[in-house]
Tab-separated table of C-alpha atoms in Angstrom:
chain	number	residue	atom	x	y	z
A	1	UNK	CA	16.083	-7.296	-8.318
A	2	UNK	CA	15.393	-4.359	-10.595
A	3	UNK	CA	18.301	-2.393	-12.048
A	4	UNK	CA	18.657	1.359	-11.660
A	5	UNK	CA	18.126	1.766	-15.426
A	6	UNK	CA	14.889	-0.258	-15.295
A	7	UNK	CA	13.753	1.813	-12.305
A	8	UNK	CA	14.523	5.048	-14.176
A	9	UNK	CA	12.423	3.847	-17.130
A	10	UNK	CA	9.635	2.915	-14.736
A	11	UNK	CA	9.742	6.321	-13.027
A	12	UNK	CA	9.774	8.034	-16.391
A	13	UNK	CA	6.801	6.057	-17.639
A	14	UNK	CA	4.748	6.914	-14.550
A	15	UNK	CA	5.838	10.570	-14.669
A	16	UNK	CA	4.562	10.730	-18.239
A	17	UNK	CA	1.448	8.573	-17.798
A	18	UNK	CA	-0.010	9.696	-14.465
A	19	UNK	CA	-2.524	12.491	-15.171
A	20	UNK	CA	-0.957	15.880	-14.400
A	21	UNK	CA	-3.713	16.850	-11.991
A	22	UNK	CA	-3.537	13.635	-9.941
A	23	UNK	CA	-0.665	14.696	-7.649
A	24	UNK	CA	1.069	17.988	-6.931
A	25	UNK	CA	4.290	15.977	-7.209
A	26	UNK	CA	5.269	12.392	-7.994
A	27	UNK	CA	7.357	11.644	-4.891
A	28	UNK	CA	8.501	8.057	-5.314
A	29	UNK	CA	8.242	5.046	-7.619
A	30	UNK	CA	9.723	1.811	-6.275
A	31	UNK	CA	9.542	-1.760	-7.519
A	32	UNK	CA	10.423	-5.336	-6.761
A	33	UNK	CA	9.556	-8.596	-8.532
A	34	UNK	CA	5.881	-8.478	-7.525
A	35	UNK	CA	4.888	-4.854	-7.118
A	36	UNK	CA	5.354	-1.265	-8.250
A	37	UNK	CA	4.525	1.329	-5.600
A	38	UNK	CA	3.688	4.867	-6.698
A	39	UNK	CA	3.629	7.630	-4.068
A	40	UNK	CA	2.436	11.142	-4.869
A	41	UNK	CA	1.985	14.325	-2.867
A	42	UNK	CA	-1.474	15.844	-2.522
A	43	UNK	CA	-2.403	19.294	-1.200
A	44	UNK	CA	-2.832	19.699	2.530
A	45	UNK	CA	-6.205	20.896	3.778
A	46	UNK	CA	-6.231	24.640	4.467
A	47	UNK	CA	-6.560	25.205	8.182
A	48	UNK	CA	-6.311	28.253	10.381
A	49	UNK	CA	-2.952	29.076	11.884
A	50	UNK	CA	-2.576	27.534	15.323
A	51	UNK	CA	-4.863	24.590	14.578
A	52	UNK	CA	-4.250	21.742	17.039
A	53	UNK	CA	-2.124	18.779	15.892
A	54	UNK	CA	-5.012	16.347	16.375
A	55	UNK	CA	-7.215	18.440	14.110
A	56	UNK	CA	-4.452	18.693	11.486
A	57	UNK	CA	-3.966	14.915	11.560
A	58	UNK	CA	-7.715	14.309	11.200
A	59	UNK	CA	-7.931	16.801	8.323
A	60	UNK	CA	-5.014	15.113	6.510
A	61	UNK	CA	-6.630	11.694	7.013
A	62	UNK	CA	-9.885	13.042	5.595
A	63	UNK	CA	-8.086	14.554	2.579
A	64	UNK	CA	-6.306	11.253	1.933
A	65	UNK	CA	-9.597	9.325	2.038
A	66	UNK	CA	-11.283	11.870	-0.253
A	67	UNK	CA	-8.392	11.602	-2.724
A	68	UNK	CA	-8.496	7.814	-2.661
A	69	UNK	CA	-12.211	7.684	-3.475
A	70	UNK	CA	-12.216	10.513	-6.042
A	71	UNK	CA	-9.216	9.229	-8.054
A	72	UNK	CA	-9.903	5.492	-7.943
A	73	UNK	CA	-11.022	5.224	-11.570
A	74	UNK	CA	-7.993	7.114	-12.946
A	75	UNK	CA	-5.558	5.149	-10.779
A	76	UNK	CA	-7.111	1.812	-11.807
A	77	UNK	CA	-6.748	2.747	-15.495
A	78	UNK	CA	-3.056	3.655	-15.121
A	79	UNK	CA	-2.420	0.554	-12.994
A	80	UNK	CA	-4.012	-1.691	-15.624
A	81	UNK	CA	-1.733	-0.332	-18.343
A	82	UNK	CA	1.330	-0.595	-16.098
A	83	UNK	CA	0.501	-4.134	-14.988
A	84	UNK	CA	0.212	-5.204	-18.622
A	85	UNK	CA	3.407	-3.391	-19.622
A	86	UNK	CA	5.646	-4.292	-16.656
A	87	UNK	CA	4.142	-7.568	-15.405
A	88	UNK	CA	3.743	-6.366	-11.805
A	89	UNK	CA	0.861	-5.222	-9.629
A	90	UNK	CA	0.659	-1.471	-8.973
A	91	UNK	CA	0.030	-0.050	-5.517
A	92	UNK	CA	-0.642	3.585	-4.707
A	93	UNK	CA	0.039	5.879	-1.810
A	94	UNK	CA	0.108	9.565	-0.944
A	95	UNK	CA	1.892	12.083	1.228
A	96	UNK	CA	-0.227	14.806	2.778
A	97	UNK	CA	0.600	17.103	5.651
A	98	UNK	CA	3.668	15.120	6.699
A	99	UNK	CA	1.751	11.832	6.688
A	100	UNK	CA	2.229	8.922	4.293
A	101	UNK	CA	-0.602	6.520	3.560
A	102	UNK	CA	-0.417	3.416	1.372
A	103	UNK	CA	-3.574	2.126	-0.246
A	104	UNK	CA	-4.117	-1.570	-0.941
A	105	UNK	CA	-0.740	-3.115	-1.573
A	106	UNK	CA	0.815	-6.539	-2.082
A	107	UNK	CA	1.739	-8.632	0.942
A	108	UNK	CA	3.716	-11.376	-0.781
A	109	UNK	CA	4.129	-14.686	1.044
A	110	UNK	CA	7.723	-15.766	1.563
A	111	UNK	CA	8.597	-19.322	2.464
A	112	UNK	CA	11.623	-19.993	4.644
A	113	UNK	CA	13.105	-22.743	6.766
A	114	UNK	CA	14.206	-21.752	10.233
A	115	UNK	CA	16.119	-23.743	12.802
A	116	UNK	CA	15.032	-23.853	16.419
A	117	UNK	CA	17.154	-20.893	17.664
A	118	UNK	CA	15.649	-18.693	14.929
A	119	UNK	CA	12.115	-19.901	15.699
A	120	UNK	CA	12.730	-19.148	19.360
A	121	UNK	CA	13.518	-15.521	18.460
A	122	UNK	CA	10.184	-15.256	16.653
A	123	UNK	CA	8.337	-16.981	19.493
A	124	UNK	CA	9.891	-14.556	22.010
A	125	UNK	CA	8.562	-11.614	19.978
A	126	UNK	CA	5.112	-13.213	20.012
A	127	UNK	CA	5.235	-13.895	23.764
A	128	UNK	CA	6.301	-10.281	24.388
A	129	UNK	CA	3.355	-8.967	22.389
A	130	UNK	CA	5.542	-7.418	19.688
A	131	UNK	CA	3.970	-9.673	17.035
A	132	UNK	CA	0.784	-11.730	16.695
A	133	UNK	CA	2.320	-14.594	14.726
A	134	UNK	CA	5.628	-15.906	13.429
A	135	UNK	CA	4.842	-14.214	10.132
A	136	UNK	CA	4.378	-10.841	11.871
A	137	UNK	CA	7.525	-11.423	13.936
A	138	UNK	CA	9.571	-12.176	10.832
A	139	UNK	CA	8.247	-9.058	9.078
A	140	UNK	CA	9.150	-7.032	12.199
A	141	UNK	CA	12.710	-8.441	12.083
A	142	UNK	CA	13.061	-7.577	8.392
A	143	UNK	CA	11.909	-3.980	9.028
A	144	UNK	CA	14.394	-3.696	11.898
A	145	UNK	CA	17.284	-4.932	9.747
A	146	UNK	CA	16.200	-2.603	6.929
A	147	UNK	CA	16.137	0.403	9.250
A	148	UNK	CA	19.568	-0.273	10.755
A	149	UNK	CA	21.495	-1.390	7.689
A	150	UNK	CA	20.374	1.038	4.966
A	151	UNK	CA	23.931	1.883	3.865
A	152	UNK	CA	24.930	-1.772	3.663
A	153	UNK	CA	21.769	-2.708	1.712
A	154	UNK	CA	22.312	0.213	-0.691
A	155	UNK	CA	25.872	-0.953	-1.384
A	156	UNK	CA	24.687	-4.541	-1.828
A	157	UNK	CA	21.987	-3.453	-4.319
A	158	UNK	CA	24.574	-1.463	-6.298
A	159	UNK	CA	26.800	-4.550	-6.452
A	160	UNK	CA	23.891	-6.661	-7.691
A	161	UNK	CA	23.162	-4.113	-10.415
A	162	UNK	CA	26.794	-4.379	-11.540
A	163	UNK	CA	26.485	-8.188	-11.696
A	164	UNK	CA	23.310	-7.866	-13.792
A	165	UNK	CA	25.022	-5.475	-16.232
A	166	UNK	CA	27.966	-7.876	-16.642
A	167	UNK	CA	25.603	-10.829	-17.180
A	168	UNK	CA	23.710	-8.845	-19.822
A	169	UNK	CA	26.945	-8.524	-21.812
A	170	UNK	CA	27.570	-12.286	-21.778
A	171	UNK	CA	26.828	-14.898	-24.455
A	172	UNK	CA	23.272	-15.429	-23.164
A	173	UNK	CA	22.380	-11.720	-23.265
A	174	UNK	CA	19.372	-12.283	-25.526
A	175	UNK	CA	17.882	-14.768	-23.055
A	176	UNK	CA	18.380	-12.356	-20.129
A	177	UNK	CA	16.723	-9.426	-21.942
A	178	UNK	CA	13.800	-11.578	-23.052
A	179	UNK	CA	13.097	-12.887	-19.535
A	180	UNK	CA	9.543	-12.563	-18.176
A	181	UNK	CA	8.941	-9.209	-16.509
A	182	UNK	CA	11.752	-7.541	-18.459
A	183	UNK	CA	10.980	-4.000	-19.555
A	184	UNK	CA	9.892	-3.862	-23.157
A	185	UNK	CA	8.792	-1.069	-25.439
A	186	UNK	CA	5.545	-2.827	-26.310
A	187	UNK	CA	2.372	-0.713	-26.289
């Protein structure tokens, strides 16, 4: 879990480090233990008024692909610095014309033990064609919980941040701050 202060430092670093002409706006920087995701807004293609939705969608997809190819070198350079500094992989994405596209990003494996009733839920999702595998079914369940419990998860994350702040004030504070992946001011 990353604290709000660590996330603010992360956002600030990216706001200062991402080349000014890369995005029209830095929309979002999020992080977990494995990955930092940076989302920026890019200009929409200029189209005539009354252009069909399908054409607009295709134009936005083309603009996103053009951006991805044209900016690869700059994004790789920033990602390399960030990965060294923060100890996490960096993934990129854009918003364009009301669409959001994520480029290559981390799909971290998660091991779990499930009892038969829980496995049966996953197998039902597979049989119904909602998911291709138990892994897909579990990811689908996580997205569903995330969508329907945002307020509860936000409150839980705030509570965890409070616990981390209290721990940092304890007798082992030096060990906590020196933990791997902790934000440092190293170059």
